[in-house]
Amino acid sequence: MLPINEVFETIQGEACMTGTPSVFLRLQACPVGCPWCDTKHTWALDPARQVAVADMLAKTDDADTWAAMEVDELLATVQAFRARHVVITGGEPALYDLVPLTTLLIAHSYSVQIETSGTHPIRVHPDTWVTVSPKLDMPGGLPVLPEALARANEVKHPVGKPADVERLLGLDLGRVPRSLIWLQPISQSPKATALCVDEATRHGWRVSIQTHKFLGVR
Ligand code: SF4
């Protein structure tokens, strides 16, 4: 059983998979505590906030309610949408063993991506595309794990100030091609954007733009 906050179809707006029609599965719970997190409603896994699957699927706001779902139930839910790419996000989805879910989705010809902070071991099918967004020195006090960075297919790093880039440079990213290291300006601020463009140019990285926000979709 996995705790699901919401399921919705949109395009993937960030990094390598930008523009890909996707079904997003948002899992509940995250202990990382990023101050600028835009999904704080996913942080707590409060038993009192558990709802029926139908109620979770019907909600239209950023509520902290969640529903427990089996993997075959999740597959059937995904199959009700048209997109063939599934993004497992959170919250922190790596809190959970995602091997059964990713294996089932891939067996049904879906491409699968996970977005994780890198603070937990990543348990997914080997063909899963892993996007690590390393959350360094956050209030939750969790280190970014070398094994998570070693599993990353791409790294997407939120940047608001020069120290954020310095922290990224302190990580061993040797297995990730430079062209798959993305700097993403926090909140699209002009200052952060200019910094990302400058540092991506300097290091041979790329700038990830949250294109879904510019398009006005989720
Ligand atoms: S890891 Fe993600 S969900 Fe968790 S606090 Fe940070 S931004 Fe929010």
PDB file of C-alpha atoms and ligand atoms in Angstrom:
ATOM      1  CA  MET A   1       0.000   0.000   0.000  1.00  0.00           C
ATOM      2  CA  LEU A   2       1.240   3.471  -0.868  1.00  0.00           C
ATOM      3  CA  PRO A   3      -0.134   6.755   0.520  1.00  0.00           C
ATOM      4  CA  ILE A   4      -1.255   8.884  -2.419  1.00  0.00           C
ATOM      5  CA  ASN A   5      -1.952  12.600  -2.119  1.00  0.00           C
ATOM      6  CA  GLU A   6      -3.102  13.146  -5.698  1.00  0.00           C
ATOM      7  CA  VAL A   7      -3.095  11.768  -9.237  1.00  0.00           C
ATOM      8  CA  PHE A   8      -3.282  14.072 -12.222  1.00  0.00           C
ATOM      9  CA  GLU A   9      -2.352  14.327 -15.885  1.00  0.00           C
ATOM     10  CA  THR A  10      -0.301  17.188 -17.279  1.00  0.00           C
ATOM     11  CA  ILE A  11       3.031  17.690 -19.008  1.00  0.00           C
ATOM     12  CA  GLN A  12       6.338  17.222 -17.264  1.00  0.00           C
ATOM     13  CA  GLY A  13       7.587  20.796 -17.113  1.00  0.00           C
ATOM     14  CA  GLU A  14      11.140  20.349 -15.820  1.00  0.00           C
ATOM     15  CA  ALA A  15      14.555  19.059 -16.909  1.00  0.00           C
ATOM     16  CA  CYS A  16      15.160  16.280 -19.424  1.00  0.00           C
ATOM     17  CA  MET A  17      11.576  15.087 -19.813  1.00  0.00           C
ATOM     18  CA  THR A  18      10.176  18.598 -20.388  1.00  0.00           C
ATOM     19  CA  GLY A  19       7.129  18.511 -22.610  1.00  0.00           C
ATOM     20  CA  THR A  20       6.294  14.857 -21.981  1.00  0.00           C
ATOM     21  CA  PRO A  21       2.594  14.206 -21.327  1.00  0.00           C
ATOM     22  CA  SER A  22       2.605  12.516 -17.930  1.00  0.00           C
ATOM     23  CA  VAL A  23       0.494  11.090 -15.186  1.00  0.00           C
ATOM     24  CA  PHE A  24       1.795  12.398 -11.869  1.00  0.00           C
ATOM     25  CA  LEU A  25       1.467  10.228  -8.766  1.00  0.00           C
ATOM     26  CA  ARG A  26       2.126  12.369  -5.714  1.00  0.00           C
ATOM     27  CA  LEU A  27       3.005  10.372  -2.625  1.00  0.00           C
ATOM     28  CA  GLN A  28       2.337  11.630   0.867  1.00  0.00           C
ATOM     29  CA  ALA A  29       5.058  12.347   3.491  1.00  0.00           C
ATOM     30  CA  CYS A  30       8.372  14.146   3.403  1.00  0.00           C
ATOM     31  CA  PRO A  31      10.852  14.723   6.271  1.00  0.00           C
ATOM     32  CA  VAL A  32      13.259  17.002   4.354  1.00  0.00           C
ATOM     33  CA  GLY A  33      11.732  20.382   5.244  1.00  0.00           C
ATOM     34  CA  CYS A  34      12.798  22.672   2.381  1.00  0.00           C
ATOM     35  CA  PRO A  35      11.705  26.207   3.404  1.00  0.00           C
ATOM     36  CA  TRP A  36      10.616  27.062  -0.146  1.00  0.00           C
ATOM     37  CA  CYS A  37       8.734  23.786  -0.698  1.00  0.00           C
ATOM     38  CA  ASP A  38       5.590  24.332  -2.768  1.00  0.00           C
ATOM     39  CA  THR A  39       3.999  21.048  -1.634  1.00  0.00           C
ATOM     40  CA  LYS A  40       4.080  21.467   2.152  1.00  0.00           C
ATOM     41  CA  HIS A  41       0.670  19.804   2.291  1.00  0.00           C
ATOM     42  CA  THR A  42       2.466  16.527   1.559  1.00  0.00           C
ATOM     43  CA  TRP A  43       4.836  16.653   4.542  1.00  0.00           C
ATOM     44  CA  ALA A  44       2.749  14.918   7.204  1.00  0.00           C
ATOM     45  CA  LEU A  45       1.296  11.430   6.975  1.00  0.00           C
ATOM     46  CA  ASP A  46      -1.515  12.031   9.431  1.00  0.00           C
ATOM     47  CA  PRO A  47      -3.766   8.981   9.927  1.00  0.00           C
ATOM     48  CA  ALA A  48      -6.601  11.360  10.709  1.00  0.00           C
ATOM     49  CA  ARG A  49      -6.304  12.781   7.186  1.00  0.00           C
ATOM     50  CA  GLN A  50      -6.726   9.463   5.366  1.00  0.00           C
ATOM     51  CA  VAL A  51      -9.678   9.474   2.984  1.00  0.00           C
ATOM     52  CA  ALA A  52     -11.276   7.061   0.549  1.00  0.00           C
ATOM     53  CA  VAL A  53      -9.584   6.644  -2.837  1.00  0.00           C
ATOM     54  CA  ALA A  54     -12.547   8.219  -4.640  1.00  0.00           C
ATOM     55  CA  ASP A  55     -12.373  11.280  -2.389  1.00  0.00           C
ATOM     56  CA  MET A  56      -8.635  11.653  -2.939  1.00  0.00           C
ATOM     57  CA  LEU A  57      -9.054  11.404  -6.715  1.00  0.00           C
ATOM     58  CA  ALA A  58     -11.897  13.941  -6.680  1.00  0.00           C
ATOM     59  CA  LYS A  59     -10.188  16.671  -4.672  1.00  0.00           C
ATOM     60  CA  THR A  60      -9.237  19.867  -6.467  1.00  0.00           C
ATOM     61  CA  ASP A  61      -7.233  21.709  -3.804  1.00  0.00           C
ATOM     62  CA  ASP A  62      -3.831  21.246  -2.142  1.00  0.00           C
ATOM     63  CA  ALA A  63      -5.242  19.382   0.843  1.00  0.00           C
ATOM     64  CA  ASP A  64      -3.115  17.178   3.088  1.00  0.00           C
ATOM     65  CA  THR A  65      -5.557  14.302   2.666  1.00  0.00           C
ATOM     66  CA  TRP A  66      -4.303  11.012   1.262  1.00  0.00           C
ATOM     67  CA  ALA A  67      -5.557   7.576   0.321  1.00  0.00           C
ATOM     68  CA  ALA A  68      -3.872   4.178   0.673  1.00  0.00           C
ATOM     69  CA  MET A  69      -3.653   2.385  -2.666  1.00  0.00           C
ATOM     70  CA  GLU A  70      -2.390  -1.010  -3.799  1.00  0.00           C
ATOM     71  CA  VAL A  71      -0.136  -1.069  -6.849  1.00  0.00           C
ATOM     72  CA  ASP A  72      -2.702  -2.772  -9.079  1.00  0.00           C
ATOM     73  CA  GLU A  73      -5.229  -0.126  -8.065  1.00  0.00           C
ATOM     74  CA  LEU A  74      -2.673   2.547  -9.010  1.00  0.00           C
ATOM     75  CA  LEU A  75      -2.101   0.901 -12.388  1.00  0.00           C
ATOM     76  CA  ALA A  76      -5.841   0.942 -13.085  1.00  0.00           C
ATOM     77  CA  THR A  77      -5.963   4.611 -12.061  1.00  0.00           C
ATOM     78  CA  VAL A  78      -3.079   5.481 -14.389  1.00  0.00           C
ATOM     79  CA  GLN A  79      -4.736   3.557 -17.218  1.00  0.00           C
ATOM     80  CA  ALA A  80      -7.752   5.841 -16.970  1.00  0.00           C
ATOM     81  CA  PHE A  81      -5.551   8.664 -18.318  1.00  0.00           C
ATOM     82  CA  ARG A  82      -4.023   8.898 -21.809  1.00  0.00           C
ATOM     83  CA  ALA A  83      -0.382   9.742 -21.056  1.00  0.00           C
ATOM     84  CA  ARG A  84       2.156   6.916 -21.312  1.00  0.00           C
ATOM     85  CA  HIS A  85       4.765   8.457 -18.967  1.00  0.00           C
ATOM     86  CA  VAL A  86       4.352   8.245 -15.201  1.00  0.00           C
ATOM     87  CA  VAL A  87       6.100  10.622 -12.810  1.00  0.00           C
ATOM     88  CA  ILE A  88       6.276   9.447  -9.198  1.00  0.00           C
ATOM     89  CA  THR A  89       6.802  12.479  -7.016  1.00  0.00           C
ATOM     90  CA  GLY A  90       5.960  13.781  -3.583  1.00  0.00           C
ATOM     91  CA  GLY A  91       6.521  14.453  -0.910  1.00  0.00           C
ATOM     92  CA  GLU A  92       9.518  12.175  -0.838  1.00  0.00           C
ATOM     93  CA  PRO A  93       8.628   9.052  -2.839  1.00  0.00           C
ATOM     94  CA  ALA A  94      11.886   7.285  -1.940  1.00  0.00           C
ATOM     95  CA  LEU A  95      10.501   6.799   1.567  1.00  0.00           C
ATOM     96  CA  TYR A  96       8.757   3.804   0.018  1.00  0.00           C
ATOM     97  CA  ASP A  97       9.773   0.631  -1.788  1.00  0.00           C
ATOM     98  CA  LEU A  98       8.692   1.462  -5.336  1.00  0.00           C
ATOM     99  CA  VAL A  99       9.987  -1.703  -6.989  1.00  0.00           C
ATOM    100  CA  PRO A 100       6.530  -3.329  -7.194  1.00  0.00           C
ATOM    101  CA  LEU A 101       4.839  -0.228  -8.630  1.00  0.00           C
ATOM    102  CA  THR A 102       7.574   0.694 -11.127  1.00  0.00           C
ATOM    103  CA  THR A 103       7.889  -2.930 -12.239  1.00  0.00           C
ATOM    104  CA  LEU A 104       4.157  -3.199 -12.848  1.00  0.00           C
ATOM    105  CA  LEU A 105       3.985   0.069 -14.786  1.00  0.00           C
ATOM    106  CA  ILE A 106       6.988  -0.806 -16.938  1.00  0.00           C
ATOM    107  CA  ALA A 107       5.513  -4.258 -17.616  1.00  0.00           C
ATOM    108  CA  HIS A 108       2.493  -2.398 -19.010  1.00  0.00           C
ATOM    109  CA  SER A 109       4.733  -0.367 -21.361  1.00  0.00           C
ATOM    110  CA  TYR A 110       4.788   2.865 -19.383  1.00  0.00           C
ATOM    111  CA  SER A 111       7.956   4.874 -19.074  1.00  0.00           C
ATOM    112  CA  VAL A 112       8.475   5.751 -15.427  1.00  0.00           C
ATOM    113  CA  GLN A 113      10.296   8.580 -13.688  1.00  0.00           C
ATOM    114  CA  ILE A 114      10.862   9.281 -10.010  1.00  0.00           C
ATOM    115  CA  GLU A 115      11.687  12.701  -8.552  1.00  0.00           C
ATOM    116  CA  THR A 116      13.541  12.448  -5.251  1.00  0.00           C
ATOM    117  CA  SER A 117      15.632  14.551  -2.894  1.00  0.00           C
ATOM    118  CA  GLY A 118      18.370  11.910  -2.697  1.00  0.00           C
ATOM    119  CA  THR A 119      18.005  11.581   1.069  1.00  0.00           C
ATOM    120  CA  HIS A 120      16.747   7.987   0.978  1.00  0.00           C
ATOM    121  CA  PRO A 121      17.775   4.798  -0.838  1.00  0.00           C
ATOM    122  CA  ILE A 122      16.065   4.618  -4.221  1.00  0.00           C
ATOM    123  CA  ARG A 123      14.124   1.380  -4.649  1.00  0.00           C
ATOM    124  CA  VAL A 124      12.791   1.227  -8.204  1.00  0.00           C
ATOM    125  CA  HIS A 125      12.839  -0.980 -11.333  1.00  0.00           C
ATOM    126  CA  PRO A 126      16.229  -0.609 -13.106  1.00  0.00           C
ATOM    127  CA  ASP A 127      14.578   1.018 -16.150  1.00  0.00           C
ATOM    128  CA  THR A 128      13.128   3.847 -14.073  1.00  0.00           C
ATOM    129  CA  TRP A 129      14.421   7.325 -14.954  1.00  0.00           C
ATOM    130  CA  VAL A 130      15.708   8.806 -11.701  1.00  0.00           C
ATOM    131  CA  THR A 131      15.765  12.562 -11.216  1.00  0.00           C
ATOM    132  CA  VAL A 132      17.631  13.507  -8.056  1.00  0.00           C
ATOM    133  CA  SER A 133      17.057  17.019  -6.802  1.00  0.00           C
ATOM    134  CA  PRO A 134      19.625  17.058  -3.997  1.00  0.00           C
ATOM    135  CA  LYS A 135      18.246  18.893  -0.987  1.00  0.00           C
ATOM    136  CA  LEU A 136      21.367  19.922   0.922  1.00  0.00           C
ATOM    137  CA  ASP A 137      21.509  21.269   4.496  1.00  0.00           C
ATOM    138  CA  MET A 138      17.749  21.405   4.888  1.00  0.00           C
ATOM    139  CA  PRO A 139      15.996  21.766   8.262  1.00  0.00           C
ATOM    140  CA  GLY A 140      15.194  18.042   8.331  1.00  0.00           C
ATOM    141  CA  GLY A 141      18.922  17.392   8.776  1.00  0.00           C
ATOM    142  CA  LEU A 142      19.046  14.511   6.290  1.00  0.00           C
ATOM    143  CA  PRO A 143      22.216  14.016   4.229  1.00  0.00           C
ATOM    144  CA  VAL A 144      22.092  13.415   0.490  1.00  0.00           C
ATOM    145  CA  LEU A 145      23.192   9.811   0.024  1.00  0.00           C
ATOM    146  CA  PRO A 146      26.086   8.942  -2.318  1.00  0.00           C
ATOM    147  CA  GLU A 147      24.115   5.856  -3.403  1.00  0.00           C
ATOM    148  CA  ALA A 148      21.238   8.087  -4.492  1.00  0.00           C
ATOM    149  CA  LEU A 149      23.564  10.274  -6.547  1.00  0.00           C
ATOM    150  CA  ALA A 150      25.117   7.134  -8.039  1.00  0.00           C
ATOM    151  CA  ARG A 151      21.652   6.020  -9.221  1.00  0.00           C
ATOM    152  CA  ALA A 152      20.713   9.397 -10.696  1.00  0.00           C
ATOM    153  CA  ASN A 153      20.044   9.629 -14.423  1.00  0.00           C
ATOM    154  CA  GLU A 154      19.895  13.395 -14.066  1.00  0.00           C
ATOM    155  CA  VAL A 155      20.368  15.984 -11.337  1.00  0.00           C
ATOM    156  CA  LYS A 156      18.022  18.938 -11.011  1.00  0.00           C
ATOM    157  CA  HIS A 157      19.172  21.503  -8.487  1.00  0.00           C
ATOM    158  CA  PRO A 158      17.048  24.373  -7.181  1.00  0.00           C
ATOM    159  CA  VAL A 159      19.149  27.539  -7.018  1.00  0.00           C
ATOM    160  CA  GLY A 160      18.372  30.807  -5.270  1.00  0.00           C
ATOM    161  CA  LYS A 161      21.830  32.087  -4.314  1.00  0.00           C
ATOM    162  CA  PRO A 162      25.531  31.389  -5.032  1.00  0.00           C
ATOM    163  CA  ALA A 163      25.859  29.138  -1.970  1.00  0.00           C
ATOM    164  CA  ASP A 164      23.403  26.707  -3.597  1.00  0.00           C
ATOM    165  CA  VAL A 165      25.796  26.259  -6.518  1.00  0.00           C
ATOM    166  CA  GLU A 166      28.754  25.856  -4.146  1.00  0.00           C
ATOM    167  CA  ARG A 167      26.918  23.065  -2.343  1.00  0.00           C
ATOM    168  CA  LEU A 168      26.254  21.296  -5.636  1.00  0.00           C
ATOM    169  CA  LEU A 169      29.933  21.514  -6.549  1.00  0.00           C
ATOM    170  CA  GLY A 170      30.713  19.733  -3.286  1.00  0.00           C
ATOM    171  CA  LEU A 171      28.853  16.599  -4.410  1.00  0.00           C
ATOM    172  CA  ASP A 172      30.312  13.681  -6.331  1.00  0.00           C
ATOM    173  CA  LEU A 173      28.320  13.882  -9.565  1.00  0.00           C
ATOM    174  CA  GLY A 174      30.867  11.954 -11.598  1.00  0.00           C
ATOM    175  CA  ARG A 175      28.373   9.491 -13.064  1.00  0.00           C
ATOM    176  CA  VAL A 176      25.942  12.118 -14.303  1.00  0.00           C
ATOM    177  CA  PRO A 177      26.770  13.701 -17.685  1.00  0.00           C
ATOM    178  CA  ARG A 178      27.220  17.478 -17.480  1.00  0.00           C
ATOM    179  CA  SER A 179      24.413  17.906 -19.989  1.00  0.00           C
ATOM    180  CA  LEU A 180      22.050  16.230 -17.494  1.00  0.00           C
ATOM    181  CA  ILE A 181      22.887  18.503 -14.578  1.00  0.00           C
ATOM    182  CA  TRP A 182      20.205  21.174 -14.409  1.00  0.00           C
ATOM    183  CA  LEU A 183      20.102  24.386 -12.402  1.00  0.00           C
ATOM    184  CA  GLN A 184      16.540  25.474 -11.703  1.00  0.00           C
ATOM    185  CA  PRO A 185      15.873  29.044 -10.533  1.00  0.00           C
ATOM    186  CA  ILE A 186      13.767  29.032  -7.372  1.00  0.00           C
ATOM    187  CA  SER A 187      10.447  30.797  -7.963  1.00  0.00           C
ATOM    188  CA  GLN A 188      11.649  32.050 -11.369  1.00  0.00           C
ATOM    189  CA  SER A 189      13.218  35.085  -9.689  1.00  0.00           C
ATOM    190  CA  PRO A 190      15.280  37.247 -12.105  1.00  0.00           C
ATOM    191  CA  LYS A 191      18.302  37.127  -9.763  1.00  0.00           C
ATOM    192  CA  ALA A 192      18.227  33.328  -9.474  1.00  0.00           C
ATOM    193  CA  THR A 193      17.663  32.987 -13.218  1.00  0.00           C
ATOM    194  CA  ALA A 194      20.704  35.151 -14.042  1.00  0.00           C
ATOM    195  CA  LEU A 195      22.789  33.117 -11.604  1.00  0.00           C
ATOM    196  CA  CYS A 196      21.641  29.826 -13.124  1.00  0.00           C
ATOM    197  CA  VAL A 197      22.416  30.991 -16.668  1.00  0.00           C
ATOM    198  CA  ASP A 198      25.878  32.161 -15.629  1.00  0.00           C
ATOM    199  CA  GLU A 199      26.774  29.011 -13.674  1.00  0.00           C
ATOM    200  CA  ALA A 200      25.320  26.624 -16.275  1.00  0.00           C
ATOM    201  CA  THR A 201      27.425  28.374 -18.906  1.00  0.00           C
ATOM    202  CA  ARG A 202      30.531  28.192 -16.727  1.00  0.00           C
ATOM    203  CA  HIS A 203      30.231  24.487 -15.934  1.00  0.00           C
ATOM    204  CA  GLY A 204      28.632  23.065 -19.090  1.00  0.00           C
ATOM    205  CA  TRP A 205      25.356  22.355 -17.304  1.00  0.00           C
ATOM    206  CA  ARG A 206      21.827  23.357 -18.328  1.00  0.00           C
ATOM    207  CA  VAL A 207      19.060  25.584 -16.995  1.00  0.00           C
ATOM    208  CA  SER A 208      15.763  23.898 -16.124  1.00  0.00           C
ATOM    209  CA  ILE A 209      12.777  26.166 -16.578  1.00  0.00           C
ATOM    210  CA  GLN A 210       9.504  25.262 -14.885  1.00  0.00           C
ATOM    211  CA  THR A 211       7.739  25.428 -18.233  1.00  0.00           C
ATOM    212  CA  HIS A 212       4.388  24.258 -16.870  1.00  0.00           C
ATOM    213  CA  LYS A 213       4.186  27.487 -14.843  1.00  0.00           C
ATOM    214  CA  PHE A 214       4.718  29.610 -17.958  1.00  0.00           C
ATOM    215  CA  LEU A 215       2.131  27.559 -19.843  1.00  0.00           C
ATOM    216  CA  GLY A 216      -0.362  27.943 -17.014  1.00  0.00           C
ATOM    217  CA  VAL A 217      -0.825  24.202 -16.513  1.00  0.00           C
ATOM    218  CA  ARG A 218      -0.235  22.184 -13.371  1.00  0.00           C
TER     219      ARG A 218
HETATM  220  S1  SF4 B   1      12.089  17.334  -0.654  1.00  0.00           S
HETATM  221 FE1  SF4 B   1      10.486  18.087  -2.022  1.00  0.00          FE
HETATM  222  S2  SF4 B   1       8.533  17.696  -0.954  1.00  0.00           S
HETATM  223 FE2  SF4 B   1      10.189  17.487   0.551  1.00  0.00          FE
HETATM  224  S3  SF4 B   1      10.308  19.525   1.512  1.00  0.00           S
HETATM  225 FE3  SF4 B   1      11.807  19.489  -0.170  1.00  0.00          FE
HETATM  226  S4  SF4 B   1      10.719  20.331  -1.956  1.00  0.00           S
HETATM  227 FE4  SF4 B   1       9.162  19.756  -0.409  1.00  0.00          FE
END
